[in-house]
PDB file of C-alpha atoms and ligand atoms in Angstrom:
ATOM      1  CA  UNK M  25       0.000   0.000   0.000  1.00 83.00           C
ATOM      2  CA  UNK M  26       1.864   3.239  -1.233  1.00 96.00           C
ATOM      3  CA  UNK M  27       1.561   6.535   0.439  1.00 98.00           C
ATOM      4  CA  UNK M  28      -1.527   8.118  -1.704  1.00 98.00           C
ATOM      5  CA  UNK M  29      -1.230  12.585  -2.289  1.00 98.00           C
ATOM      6  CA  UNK M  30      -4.439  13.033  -4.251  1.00 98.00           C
ATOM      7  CA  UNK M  31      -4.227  16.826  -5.763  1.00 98.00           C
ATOM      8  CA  UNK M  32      -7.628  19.146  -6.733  1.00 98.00           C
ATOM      9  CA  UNK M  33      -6.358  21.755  -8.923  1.00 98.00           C
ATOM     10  CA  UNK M  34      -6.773  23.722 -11.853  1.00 97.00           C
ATOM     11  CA  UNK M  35      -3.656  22.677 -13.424  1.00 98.00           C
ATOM     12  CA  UNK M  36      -3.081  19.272 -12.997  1.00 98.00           C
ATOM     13  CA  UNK M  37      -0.310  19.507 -15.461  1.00 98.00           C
ATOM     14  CA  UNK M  38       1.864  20.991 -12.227  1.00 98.00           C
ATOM     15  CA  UNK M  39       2.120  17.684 -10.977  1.00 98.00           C
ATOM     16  CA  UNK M  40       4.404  15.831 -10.241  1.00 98.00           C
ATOM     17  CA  UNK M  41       6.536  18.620 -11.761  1.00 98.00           C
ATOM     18  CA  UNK M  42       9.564  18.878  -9.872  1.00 98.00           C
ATOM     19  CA  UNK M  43       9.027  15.434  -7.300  1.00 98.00           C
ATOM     20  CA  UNK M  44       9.080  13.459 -10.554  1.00 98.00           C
ATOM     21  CA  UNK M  45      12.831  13.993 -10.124  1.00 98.00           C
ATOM     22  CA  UNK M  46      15.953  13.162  -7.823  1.00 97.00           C
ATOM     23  CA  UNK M  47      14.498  11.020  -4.726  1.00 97.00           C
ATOM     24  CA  UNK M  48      10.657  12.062  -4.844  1.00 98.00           C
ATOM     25  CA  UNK M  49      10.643  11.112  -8.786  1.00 98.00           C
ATOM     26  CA  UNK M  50      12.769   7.618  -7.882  1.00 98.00           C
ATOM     27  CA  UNK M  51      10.055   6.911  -5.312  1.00 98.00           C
ATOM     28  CA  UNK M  52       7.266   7.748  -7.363  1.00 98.00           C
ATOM     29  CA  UNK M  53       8.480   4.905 -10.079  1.00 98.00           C
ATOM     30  CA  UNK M  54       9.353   2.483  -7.109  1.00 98.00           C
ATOM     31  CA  UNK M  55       5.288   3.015  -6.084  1.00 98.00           C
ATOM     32  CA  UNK M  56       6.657   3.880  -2.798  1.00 98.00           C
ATOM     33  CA  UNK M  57       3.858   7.312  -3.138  1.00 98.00           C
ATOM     34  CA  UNK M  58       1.535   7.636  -5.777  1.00 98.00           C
ATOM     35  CA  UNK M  59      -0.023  11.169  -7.367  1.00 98.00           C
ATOM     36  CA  UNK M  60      -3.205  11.389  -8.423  1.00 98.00           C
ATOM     37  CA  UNK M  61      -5.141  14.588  -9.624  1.00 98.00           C
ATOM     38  CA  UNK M  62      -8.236  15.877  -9.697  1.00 98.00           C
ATOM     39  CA  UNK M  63      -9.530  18.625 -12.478  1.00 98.00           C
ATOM     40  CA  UNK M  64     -11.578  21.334 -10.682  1.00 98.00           C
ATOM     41  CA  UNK M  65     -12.681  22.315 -13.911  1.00 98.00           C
ATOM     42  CA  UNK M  66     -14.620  19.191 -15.017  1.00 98.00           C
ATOM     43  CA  UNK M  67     -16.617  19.781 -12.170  1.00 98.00           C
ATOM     44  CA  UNK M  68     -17.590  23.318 -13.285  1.00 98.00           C
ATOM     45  CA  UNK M  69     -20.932  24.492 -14.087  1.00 98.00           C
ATOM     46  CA  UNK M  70     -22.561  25.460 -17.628  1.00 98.00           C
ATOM     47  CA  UNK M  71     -21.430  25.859 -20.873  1.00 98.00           C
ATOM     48  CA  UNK M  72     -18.086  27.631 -19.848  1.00 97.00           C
ATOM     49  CA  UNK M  73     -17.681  25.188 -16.756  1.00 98.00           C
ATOM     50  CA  UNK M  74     -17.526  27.772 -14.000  1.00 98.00           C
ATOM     51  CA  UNK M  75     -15.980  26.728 -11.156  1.00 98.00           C
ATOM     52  CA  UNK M  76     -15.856  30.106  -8.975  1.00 97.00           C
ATOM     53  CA  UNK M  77     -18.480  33.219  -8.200  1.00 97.00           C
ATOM     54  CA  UNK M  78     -19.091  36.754  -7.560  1.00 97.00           C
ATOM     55  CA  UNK M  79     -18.126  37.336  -3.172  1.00 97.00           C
ATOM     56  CA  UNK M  80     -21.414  37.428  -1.436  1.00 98.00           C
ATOM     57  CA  UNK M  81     -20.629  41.548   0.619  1.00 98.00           C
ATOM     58  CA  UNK M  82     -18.874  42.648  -2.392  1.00 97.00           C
ATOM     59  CA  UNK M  83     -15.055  42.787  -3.140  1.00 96.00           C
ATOM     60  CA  UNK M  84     -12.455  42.314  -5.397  1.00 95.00           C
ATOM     61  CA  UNK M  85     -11.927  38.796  -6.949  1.00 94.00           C
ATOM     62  CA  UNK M  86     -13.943  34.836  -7.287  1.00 97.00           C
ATOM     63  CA  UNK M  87     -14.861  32.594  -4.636  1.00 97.00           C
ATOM     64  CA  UNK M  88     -14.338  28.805  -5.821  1.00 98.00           C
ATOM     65  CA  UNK M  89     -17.938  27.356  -5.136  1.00 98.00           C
ATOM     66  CA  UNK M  90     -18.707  24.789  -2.335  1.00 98.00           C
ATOM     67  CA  UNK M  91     -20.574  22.563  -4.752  1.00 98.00           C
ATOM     68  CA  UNK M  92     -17.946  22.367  -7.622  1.00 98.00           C
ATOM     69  CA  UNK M  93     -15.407  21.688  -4.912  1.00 98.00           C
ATOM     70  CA  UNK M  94     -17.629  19.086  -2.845  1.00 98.00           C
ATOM     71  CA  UNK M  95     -18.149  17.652  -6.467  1.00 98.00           C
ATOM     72  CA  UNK M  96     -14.071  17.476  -6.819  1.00 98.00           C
ATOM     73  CA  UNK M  97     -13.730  16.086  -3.380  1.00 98.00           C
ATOM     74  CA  UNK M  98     -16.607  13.268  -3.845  1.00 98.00           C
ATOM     75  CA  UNK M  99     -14.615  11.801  -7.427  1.00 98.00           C
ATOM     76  CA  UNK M 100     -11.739  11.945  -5.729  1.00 98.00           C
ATOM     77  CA  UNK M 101     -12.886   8.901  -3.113  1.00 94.00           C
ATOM     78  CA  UNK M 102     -10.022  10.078  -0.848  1.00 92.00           C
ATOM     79  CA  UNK M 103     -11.466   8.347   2.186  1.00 87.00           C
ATOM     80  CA  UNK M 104     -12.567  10.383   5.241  1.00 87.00           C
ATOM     81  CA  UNK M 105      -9.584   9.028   7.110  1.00 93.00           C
ATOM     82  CA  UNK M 106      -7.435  10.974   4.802  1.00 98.00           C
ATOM     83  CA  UNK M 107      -6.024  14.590   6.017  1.00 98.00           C
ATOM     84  CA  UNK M 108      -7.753  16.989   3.412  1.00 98.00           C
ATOM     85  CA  UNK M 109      -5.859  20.487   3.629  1.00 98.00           C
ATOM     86  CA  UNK M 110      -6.471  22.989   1.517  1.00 98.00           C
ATOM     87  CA  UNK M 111      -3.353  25.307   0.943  1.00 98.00           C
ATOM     88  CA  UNK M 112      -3.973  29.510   1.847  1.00 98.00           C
ATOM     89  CA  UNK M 113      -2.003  32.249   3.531  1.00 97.00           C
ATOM     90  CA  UNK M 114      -4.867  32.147   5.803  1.00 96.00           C
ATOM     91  CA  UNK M 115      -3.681  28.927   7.404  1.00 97.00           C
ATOM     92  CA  UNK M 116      -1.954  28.515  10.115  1.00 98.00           C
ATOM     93  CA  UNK M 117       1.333  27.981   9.407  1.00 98.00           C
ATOM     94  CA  UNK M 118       2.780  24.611   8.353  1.00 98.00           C
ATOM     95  CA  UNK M 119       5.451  22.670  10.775  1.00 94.00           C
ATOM     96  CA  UNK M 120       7.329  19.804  10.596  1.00 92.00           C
ATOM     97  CA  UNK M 121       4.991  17.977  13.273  1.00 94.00           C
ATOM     98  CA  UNK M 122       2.612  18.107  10.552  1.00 98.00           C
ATOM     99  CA  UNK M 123       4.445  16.885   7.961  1.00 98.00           C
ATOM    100  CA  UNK M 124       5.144  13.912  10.688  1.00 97.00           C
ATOM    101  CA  UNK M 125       1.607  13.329  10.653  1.00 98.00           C
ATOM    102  CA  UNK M 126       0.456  13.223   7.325  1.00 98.00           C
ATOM    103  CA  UNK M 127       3.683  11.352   6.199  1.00 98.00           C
ATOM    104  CA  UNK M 128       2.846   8.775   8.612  1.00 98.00           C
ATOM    105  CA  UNK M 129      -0.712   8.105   7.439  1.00 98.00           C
ATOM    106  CA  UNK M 130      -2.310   6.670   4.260  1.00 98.00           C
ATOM    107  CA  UNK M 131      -1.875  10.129   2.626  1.00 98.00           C
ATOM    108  CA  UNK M 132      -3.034  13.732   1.925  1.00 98.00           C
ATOM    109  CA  UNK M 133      -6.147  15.068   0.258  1.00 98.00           C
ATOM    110  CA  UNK M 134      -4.329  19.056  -1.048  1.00 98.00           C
ATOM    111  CA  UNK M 135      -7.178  21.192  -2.166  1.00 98.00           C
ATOM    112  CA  UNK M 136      -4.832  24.459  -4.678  1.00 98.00           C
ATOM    113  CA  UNK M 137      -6.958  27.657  -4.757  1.00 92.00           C
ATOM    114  CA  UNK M 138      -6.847  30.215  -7.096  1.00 80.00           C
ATOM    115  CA  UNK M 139      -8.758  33.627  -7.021  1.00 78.00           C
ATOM    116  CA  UNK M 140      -9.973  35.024  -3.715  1.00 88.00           C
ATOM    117  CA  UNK M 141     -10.463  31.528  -1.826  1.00 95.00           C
ATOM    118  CA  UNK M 142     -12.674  28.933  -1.555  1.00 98.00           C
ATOM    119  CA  UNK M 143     -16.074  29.356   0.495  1.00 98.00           C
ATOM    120  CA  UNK M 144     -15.287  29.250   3.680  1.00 98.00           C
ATOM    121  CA  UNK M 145     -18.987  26.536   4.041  1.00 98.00           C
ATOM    122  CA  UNK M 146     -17.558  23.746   2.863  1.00 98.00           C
ATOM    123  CA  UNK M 147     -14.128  23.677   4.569  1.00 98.00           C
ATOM    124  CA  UNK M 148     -16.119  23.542   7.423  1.00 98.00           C
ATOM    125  CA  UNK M 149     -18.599  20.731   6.234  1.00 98.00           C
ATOM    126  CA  UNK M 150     -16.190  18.707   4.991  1.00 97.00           C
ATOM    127  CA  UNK M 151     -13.555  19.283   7.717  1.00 97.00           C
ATOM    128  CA  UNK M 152     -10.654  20.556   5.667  1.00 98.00           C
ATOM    129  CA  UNK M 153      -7.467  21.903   7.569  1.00 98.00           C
ATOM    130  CA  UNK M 154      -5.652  25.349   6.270  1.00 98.00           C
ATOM    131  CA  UNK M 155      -2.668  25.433   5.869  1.00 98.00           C
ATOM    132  CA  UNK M 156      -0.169  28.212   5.176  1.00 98.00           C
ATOM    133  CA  UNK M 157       4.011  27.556   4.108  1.00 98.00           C
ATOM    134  CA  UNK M 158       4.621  30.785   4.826  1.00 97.00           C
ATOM    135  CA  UNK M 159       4.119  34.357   5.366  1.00 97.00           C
ATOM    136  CA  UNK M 160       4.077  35.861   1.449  1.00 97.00           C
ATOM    137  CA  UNK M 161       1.369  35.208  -1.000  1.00 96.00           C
ATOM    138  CA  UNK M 162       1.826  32.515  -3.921  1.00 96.00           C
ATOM    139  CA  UNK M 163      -0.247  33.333  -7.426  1.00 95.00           C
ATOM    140  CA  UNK M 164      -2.172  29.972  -6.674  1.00 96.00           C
ATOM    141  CA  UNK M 165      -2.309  26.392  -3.883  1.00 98.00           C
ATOM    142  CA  UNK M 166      -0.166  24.632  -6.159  1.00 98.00           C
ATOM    143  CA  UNK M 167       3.282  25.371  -5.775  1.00 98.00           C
ATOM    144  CA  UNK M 168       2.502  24.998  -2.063  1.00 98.00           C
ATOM    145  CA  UNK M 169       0.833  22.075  -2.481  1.00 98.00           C
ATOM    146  CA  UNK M 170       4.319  20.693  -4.021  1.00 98.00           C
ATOM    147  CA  UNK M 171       6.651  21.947  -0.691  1.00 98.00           C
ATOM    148  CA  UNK M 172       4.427  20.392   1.366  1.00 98.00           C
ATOM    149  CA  UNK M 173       4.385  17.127  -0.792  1.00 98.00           C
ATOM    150  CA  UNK M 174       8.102  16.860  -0.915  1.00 98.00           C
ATOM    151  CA  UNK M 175       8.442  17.709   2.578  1.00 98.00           C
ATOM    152  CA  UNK M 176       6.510  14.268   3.495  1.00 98.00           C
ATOM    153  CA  UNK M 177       7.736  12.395   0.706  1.00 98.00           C
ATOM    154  CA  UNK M 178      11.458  12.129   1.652  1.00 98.00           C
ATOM    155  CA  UNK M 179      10.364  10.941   5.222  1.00 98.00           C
ATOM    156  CA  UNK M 180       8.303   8.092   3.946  1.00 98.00           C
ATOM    157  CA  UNK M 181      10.003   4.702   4.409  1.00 97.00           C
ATOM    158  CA  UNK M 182      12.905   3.980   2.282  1.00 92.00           C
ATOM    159  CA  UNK M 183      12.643   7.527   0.053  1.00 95.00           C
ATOM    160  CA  UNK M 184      16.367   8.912   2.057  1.00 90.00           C
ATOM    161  CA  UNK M 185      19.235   6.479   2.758  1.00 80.00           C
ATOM    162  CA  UNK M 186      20.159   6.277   6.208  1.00 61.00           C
ATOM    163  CA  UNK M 187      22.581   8.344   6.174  1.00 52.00           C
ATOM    164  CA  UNK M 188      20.321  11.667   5.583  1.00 60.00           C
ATOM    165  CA  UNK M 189      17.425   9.953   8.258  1.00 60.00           C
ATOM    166  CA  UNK M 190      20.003  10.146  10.811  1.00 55.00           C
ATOM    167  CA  UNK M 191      20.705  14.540   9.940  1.00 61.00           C
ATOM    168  CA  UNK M 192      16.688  14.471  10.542  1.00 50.00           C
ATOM    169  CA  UNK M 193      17.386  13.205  14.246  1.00 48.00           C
ATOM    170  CA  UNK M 194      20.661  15.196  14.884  1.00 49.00           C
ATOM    171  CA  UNK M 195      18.900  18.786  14.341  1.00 50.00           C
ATOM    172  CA  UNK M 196      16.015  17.748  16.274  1.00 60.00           C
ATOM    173  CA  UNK M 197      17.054  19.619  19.174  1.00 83.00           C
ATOM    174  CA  UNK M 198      15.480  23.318  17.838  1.00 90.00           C
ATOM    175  CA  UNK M 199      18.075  25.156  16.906  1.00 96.00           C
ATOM    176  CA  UNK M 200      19.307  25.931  13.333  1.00 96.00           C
ATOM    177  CA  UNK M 201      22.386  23.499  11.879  1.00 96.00           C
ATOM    178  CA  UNK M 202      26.104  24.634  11.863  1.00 97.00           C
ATOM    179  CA  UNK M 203      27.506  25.538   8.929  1.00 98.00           C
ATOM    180  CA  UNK M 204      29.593  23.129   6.448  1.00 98.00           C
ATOM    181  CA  UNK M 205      33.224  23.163   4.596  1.00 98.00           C
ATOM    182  CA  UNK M 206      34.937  21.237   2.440  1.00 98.00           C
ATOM    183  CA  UNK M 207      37.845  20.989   0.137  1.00 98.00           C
ATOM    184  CA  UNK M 208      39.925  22.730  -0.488  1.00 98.00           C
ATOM    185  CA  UNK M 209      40.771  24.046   2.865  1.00 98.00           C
ATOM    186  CA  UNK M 210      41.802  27.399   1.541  1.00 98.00           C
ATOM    187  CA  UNK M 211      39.256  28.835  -1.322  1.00 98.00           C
ATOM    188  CA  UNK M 212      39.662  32.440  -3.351  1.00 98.00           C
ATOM    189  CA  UNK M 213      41.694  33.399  -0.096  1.00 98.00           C
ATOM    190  CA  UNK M 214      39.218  32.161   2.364  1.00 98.00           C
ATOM    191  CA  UNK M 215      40.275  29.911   5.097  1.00 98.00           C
ATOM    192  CA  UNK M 216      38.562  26.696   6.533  1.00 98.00           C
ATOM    193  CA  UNK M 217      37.885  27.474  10.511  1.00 98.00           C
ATOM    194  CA  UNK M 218      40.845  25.943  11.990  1.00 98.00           C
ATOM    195  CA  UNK M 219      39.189  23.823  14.986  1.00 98.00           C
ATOM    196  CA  UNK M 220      37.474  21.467  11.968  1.00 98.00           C
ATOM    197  CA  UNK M 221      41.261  20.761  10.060  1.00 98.00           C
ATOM    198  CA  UNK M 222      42.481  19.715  14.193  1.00 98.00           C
ATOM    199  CA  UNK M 223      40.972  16.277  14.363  1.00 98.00           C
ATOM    200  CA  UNK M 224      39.670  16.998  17.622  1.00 98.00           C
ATOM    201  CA  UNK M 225      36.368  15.623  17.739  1.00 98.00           C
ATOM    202  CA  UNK M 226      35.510  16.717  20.695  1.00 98.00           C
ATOM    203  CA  UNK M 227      36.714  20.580  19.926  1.00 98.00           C
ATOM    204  CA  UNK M 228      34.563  20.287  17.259  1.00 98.00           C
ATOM    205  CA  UNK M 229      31.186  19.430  18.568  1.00 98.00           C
ATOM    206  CA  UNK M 230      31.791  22.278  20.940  1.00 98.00           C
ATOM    207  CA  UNK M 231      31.931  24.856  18.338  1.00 98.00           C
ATOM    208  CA  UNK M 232      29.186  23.243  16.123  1.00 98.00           C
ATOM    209  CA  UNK M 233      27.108  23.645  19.309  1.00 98.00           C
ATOM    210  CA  UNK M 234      28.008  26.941  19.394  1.00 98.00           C
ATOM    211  CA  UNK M 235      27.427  28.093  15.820  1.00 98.00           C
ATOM    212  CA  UNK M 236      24.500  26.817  15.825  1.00 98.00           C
ATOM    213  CA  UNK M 237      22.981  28.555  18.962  1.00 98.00           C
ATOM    214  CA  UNK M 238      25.017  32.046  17.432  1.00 98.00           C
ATOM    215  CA  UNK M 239      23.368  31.029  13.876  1.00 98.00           C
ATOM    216  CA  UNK M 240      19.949  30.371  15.813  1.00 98.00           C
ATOM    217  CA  UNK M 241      19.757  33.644  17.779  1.00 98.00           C
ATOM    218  CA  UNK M 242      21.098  35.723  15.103  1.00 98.00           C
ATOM    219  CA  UNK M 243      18.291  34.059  12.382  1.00 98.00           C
ATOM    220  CA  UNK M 244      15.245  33.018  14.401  1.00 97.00           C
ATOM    221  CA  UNK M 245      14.620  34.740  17.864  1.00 98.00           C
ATOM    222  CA  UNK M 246      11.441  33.204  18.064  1.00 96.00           C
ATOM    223  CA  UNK M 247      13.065  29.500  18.214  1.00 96.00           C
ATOM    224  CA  UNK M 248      15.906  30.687  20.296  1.00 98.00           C
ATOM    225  CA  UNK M 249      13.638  32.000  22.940  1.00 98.00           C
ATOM    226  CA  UNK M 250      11.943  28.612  22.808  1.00 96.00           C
ATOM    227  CA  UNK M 251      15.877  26.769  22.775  1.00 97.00           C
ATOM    228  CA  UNK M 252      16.268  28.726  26.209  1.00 97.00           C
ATOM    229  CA  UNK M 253      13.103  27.951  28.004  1.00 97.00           C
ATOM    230  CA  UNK M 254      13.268  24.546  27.554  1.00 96.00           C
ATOM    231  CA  UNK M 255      16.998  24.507  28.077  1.00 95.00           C
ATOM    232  CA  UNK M 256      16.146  26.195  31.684  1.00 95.00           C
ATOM    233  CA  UNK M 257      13.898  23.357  32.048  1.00 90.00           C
ATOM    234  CA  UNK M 258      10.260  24.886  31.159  1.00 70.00           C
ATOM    235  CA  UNK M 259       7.987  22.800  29.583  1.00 55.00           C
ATOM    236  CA  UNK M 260       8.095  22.210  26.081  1.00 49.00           C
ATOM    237  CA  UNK M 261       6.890  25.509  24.400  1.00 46.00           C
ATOM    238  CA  UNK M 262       4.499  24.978  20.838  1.00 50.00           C
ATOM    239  CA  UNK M 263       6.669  26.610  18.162  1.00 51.00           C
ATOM    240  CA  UNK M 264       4.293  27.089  15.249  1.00 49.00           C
ATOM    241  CA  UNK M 265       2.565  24.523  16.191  1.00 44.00           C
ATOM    242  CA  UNK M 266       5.401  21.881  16.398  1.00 48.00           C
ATOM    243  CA  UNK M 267       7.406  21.167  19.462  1.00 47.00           C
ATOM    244  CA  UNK M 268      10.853  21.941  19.347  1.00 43.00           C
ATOM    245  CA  UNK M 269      11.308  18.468  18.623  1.00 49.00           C
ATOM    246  CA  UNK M 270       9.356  17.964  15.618  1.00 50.00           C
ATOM    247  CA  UNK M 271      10.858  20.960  14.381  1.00 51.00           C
ATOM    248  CA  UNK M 272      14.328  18.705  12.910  1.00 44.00           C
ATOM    249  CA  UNK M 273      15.947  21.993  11.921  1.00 42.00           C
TER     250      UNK M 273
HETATM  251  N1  ADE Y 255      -1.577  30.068  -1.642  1.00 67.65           N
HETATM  252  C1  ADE Y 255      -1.146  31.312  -1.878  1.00 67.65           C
HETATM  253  N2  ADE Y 255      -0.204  31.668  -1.014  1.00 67.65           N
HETATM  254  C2  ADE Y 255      -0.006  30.604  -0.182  1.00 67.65           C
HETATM  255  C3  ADE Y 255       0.832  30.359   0.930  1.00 67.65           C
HETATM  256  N3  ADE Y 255       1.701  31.259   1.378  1.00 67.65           N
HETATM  257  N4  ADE Y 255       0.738  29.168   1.528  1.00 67.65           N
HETATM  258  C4  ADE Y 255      -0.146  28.246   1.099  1.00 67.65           C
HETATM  259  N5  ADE Y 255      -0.968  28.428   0.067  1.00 67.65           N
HETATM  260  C5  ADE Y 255      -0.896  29.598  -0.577  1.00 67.65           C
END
């Protein structure tokens, strides 16, 4: 049983798109996760197969319609065990914990807007989570749709090599990673930092540790404030809704 992302879109043609190569794409062919979309459009009304209306209030822009998308939902006989998320800047924001969760499960139901939104009824009905990847607005669900797709992908059984699974559990701690060198020690001028050419293993954990809480307080405040309460031994603090620990960073 492969790991199922079922897609309602517009453009169907976006997918796979990019996770059709490298890892993602390799799974794909090894039926490890499977792709399947579903064409708003054929569920559109009338001659000209609407598939969005005027705002009730007034406004700028189309709503997508609760029936064309409940239509697109019902062919799409993802089951009601399935996570169905449809992808907005109005959602809350999207953290690793989640991508834990829906990576571990039979698979995601990703409903792409376009225009305004989608009407607000039948997310409710129908029990769909929003989701956000970030704080900036995308022309349309679908290239968000893809992040969050290859973010669970490469966690699904046998999709890294062990090697990359064990960097997942290393920055699992909630701060950012060090940063990385390699040959040739001395590039355009620019020297390696000398504690990693010393062979002391020891020496150099202690300054990873350190770059990365410098790196980490420099970057993200908001996870290095979290880092330090739970360091001082507060309870685990919710960091967009992941814990620290489910952040892997
Ligand atoms: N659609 C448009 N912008 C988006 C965003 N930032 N996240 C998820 N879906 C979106």
């Amino acid at each position: 049983m492969s790991w199922q992302a079922t897609v309602v879109t517009l453009f169907p043609d976006m997918f796979p798109g990019p996770l059709g190569q490298s890892l993602a794409g390799r799974a794909l062919e090894n039926g490890v996760w499977s792709c399947r979309t579903e064409d708003l459009r054929e569920h559109g009304l009338g001659r000209h197969r609407a598939v969005d209306d005027t705002p009730f209030g007034g406004g700028a822009g189309m709503v997508i319609r609760p029936d064309v998308a409940d239509a697109a939902l019902a062919a799409t006989q993802a089951g009601a065990n399935i996570p169905r998320v449809y992808l907005t800047p109005r959602g809350r924001p999207l953290a690793q914990a989640d991508v834990r969760r829906y990576a571990a499960g039979p698979g995601v139901m990703l409903l792409c807007g376009r225009f305004e939104g989608v009407d607000e009824r039948f997310l409710q009905a129908r029990g769909v989570e929003q989701v956000s990847i970030g704080d900036y607005v995308l022309s349309g669900g679908e290239t968000a749709a893809l992040v969050l797709l290859d973010a669970c992908v490469r966690l699904l059984p046998g999709v890294m090599g062990s090697e990359q699974s064990g960097v997942e559990e290393s920055f699992s701690d909630g701060l950012l990673e060090y940063p990385h060198y390699t040959r040739p020690a001395v590039w355009d001028g620019h020297e390696v930092p000398e504690v990693l050419l010393s062979g002391n293993h020891a020496a150099i954990a202690r300054w990873r540790q350190a770059q990365a809480e410098e790196t980490t307080r420099e970057r993200r405040p908001d996870l290095w404030s979290a880092w330090l309460a739970r360091k001082n031994g507060n309870r685990t603090e919710a960091v967009g809704g992941a814990t620290q620990a489910d952040l892997g960073v």
